Amino acid sequence: MPKNTVLQAQELAKFAVEQNFDERYLEYFADVWLEAGVKDISRMTTQDAERTMQVLSSSEASFEFVKAFLAQAVRQGMPFQVLEYILLSDTDGDGRTLAQEIFQDATDPFEPDAPDVAPAIEYVTNSRNQGFDLEL
């Protein structure tokens, strides 16, 4: 068990207690579990985790919601290996783990954080095609 993940799990559990989620939040969380097909959080698999993250992504969940959702899942007995799998995932492919996005960056875990470099490359390509002659 990586020490970092244990600390993050403890932080999530503490966060869940501090939040004292009301019925409205618990209903939102239950809707995600239902849509992901998770019947028993304490028996989740990594496949369940993948489906759950897809549901969160398609619903455009904010990092705050994802953090709260995972915090409540920890309280409800999500297996440690599944939590670790989720926290170490890079759902948006930007090179930052979900844990980094929700604990450090406070950024959207479903949208890449790195600026798109394609427009800069396109600009250079276009300037070459315009027939500029450079003399040294």
XYZ file of C-alpha atoms in Angstrom:
136
model
C 0.000 0.000 0.000
C 1.573 3.271 -1.039
C 1.815 5.637 1.902
C 0.460 8.519 -0.204
C -2.743 6.635 -0.997
C -3.262 5.740 2.654
C -2.916 9.420 3.592
C -5.318 10.427 0.822
C -7.853 7.828 1.971
C -7.584 9.202 5.511
C -8.002 12.741 4.193
C -11.103 11.691 2.241
C -12.597 9.985 5.302
C -11.947 13.086 7.416
C -13.413 15.291 4.672
C -16.577 13.138 4.560
C -17.090 13.487 8.307
C -16.564 17.254 8.130
C -19.027 17.625 5.249
C -21.930 15.915 6.971
C -23.592 15.341 3.576
C -27.300 16.110 3.459
C -29.952 13.959 1.781
C -29.642 15.844 -1.506
C -25.949 14.952 -1.850
C -26.576 11.360 -0.813
C -29.231 11.117 -3.543
C -26.787 12.458 -6.146
C -24.205 9.916 -5.021
C -26.790 7.103 -5.139
C -27.747 8.134 -8.689
C -24.109 7.802 -9.801
C -23.823 4.353 -8.205
C -27.080 3.286 -9.810
C -26.042 4.476 -13.268
C -22.637 2.776 -12.884
C -24.332 -0.458 -11.853
C -22.654 -0.639 -8.436
C -24.903 -2.393 -5.954
C -22.449 -2.838 -3.077
C -19.665 -0.292 -2.676
C -17.764 -2.558 -0.307
C -17.473 -5.186 -3.078
C -16.427 -2.873 -5.894
C -13.955 -3.990 -8.536
C -11.714 -1.936 -10.792
C -14.260 -2.502 -13.584
C -16.903 -0.924 -11.337
C -14.495 1.949 -10.726
C -14.011 2.482 -14.453
C -17.772 2.566 -15.068
C -18.230 4.937 -12.140
C -15.563 7.309 -13.453
C -17.210 7.218 -16.893
C -20.531 8.203 -15.314
C -18.870 11.064 -13.437
C -17.089 12.193 -16.593
C -20.214 12.106 -18.754
C -22.106 14.091 -16.131
C -19.306 16.698 -16.113
C -18.774 16.343 -12.362
C -16.564 19.018 -10.841
C -13.447 18.138 -8.855
C -15.338 19.178 -5.714
C -18.121 16.708 -6.471
C -15.632 13.928 -7.288
C -13.797 14.562 -4.024
C -17.050 14.540 -2.044
C -18.239 11.446 -3.910
C -15.026 9.552 -3.147
C -15.089 10.744 0.453
C -18.542 9.287 0.928
C -17.476 6.079 -0.856
C -14.612 5.674 1.622
C -17.088 6.053 4.482
C -19.270 3.411 2.864
C -16.414 0.900 2.672
C -14.950 1.223 -0.813
C -12.115 -1.338 -1.001
C -8.694 0.230 -0.641
C -7.369 -1.259 -3.897
C -10.312 0.255 -5.815
C -9.776 3.662 -4.206
C -6.081 3.428 -5.047
C -6.927 2.494 -8.646
C -9.191 5.538 -8.952
C -6.767 7.957 -7.285
C -3.883 6.829 -9.500
C -5.947 7.049 -12.690
C -5.446 9.806 -15.248
C -8.951 10.116 -16.617
C -8.230 13.056 -18.904
C -4.812 11.948 -20.166
C -2.982 15.107 -19.081
C -0.311 13.305 -17.057
C -1.836 14.251 -13.688
C -3.447 11.599 -11.515
C -6.924 12.066 -10.146
C -5.371 12.449 -6.694
C -3.158 15.297 -7.928
C -6.119 16.972 -9.595
C -8.400 16.870 -6.540
C -5.850 17.263 -3.725
C -3.242 19.596 -5.272
C -4.429 21.281 -8.448
C -8.150 21.728 -7.789
C -8.726 21.205 -11.506
C -11.266 19.335 -13.581
C -10.225 15.656 -13.583
C -12.050 15.069 -16.860
C -10.514 17.878 -18.942
C -6.786 18.050 -19.748
C -4.997 20.842 -17.936
C -2.121 21.260 -20.399
C -2.648 23.931 -23.033
C -3.244 22.621 -26.504
C -0.062 22.947 -28.543
C -1.697 22.251 -31.911
C -2.607 25.907 -32.626
C 1.017 27.003 -32.110
C 2.255 24.331 -34.494
C -0.427 25.266 -36.997
C 0.642 28.919 -36.800
C 4.263 28.078 -37.573
C 3.192 25.836 -40.428
C 0.983 28.558 -41.894
C 3.717 31.194 -41.726
C 6.036 28.943 -43.726
C 3.387 28.439 -46.387
C 2.966 32.168 -46.924
C 6.213 32.504 -48.897
C 8.250 34.559 -46.435
C 11.918 34.739 -47.388
C 14.360 35.242 -44.586
C 17.831 36.550 -45.268
C 20.729 36.063 -42.920
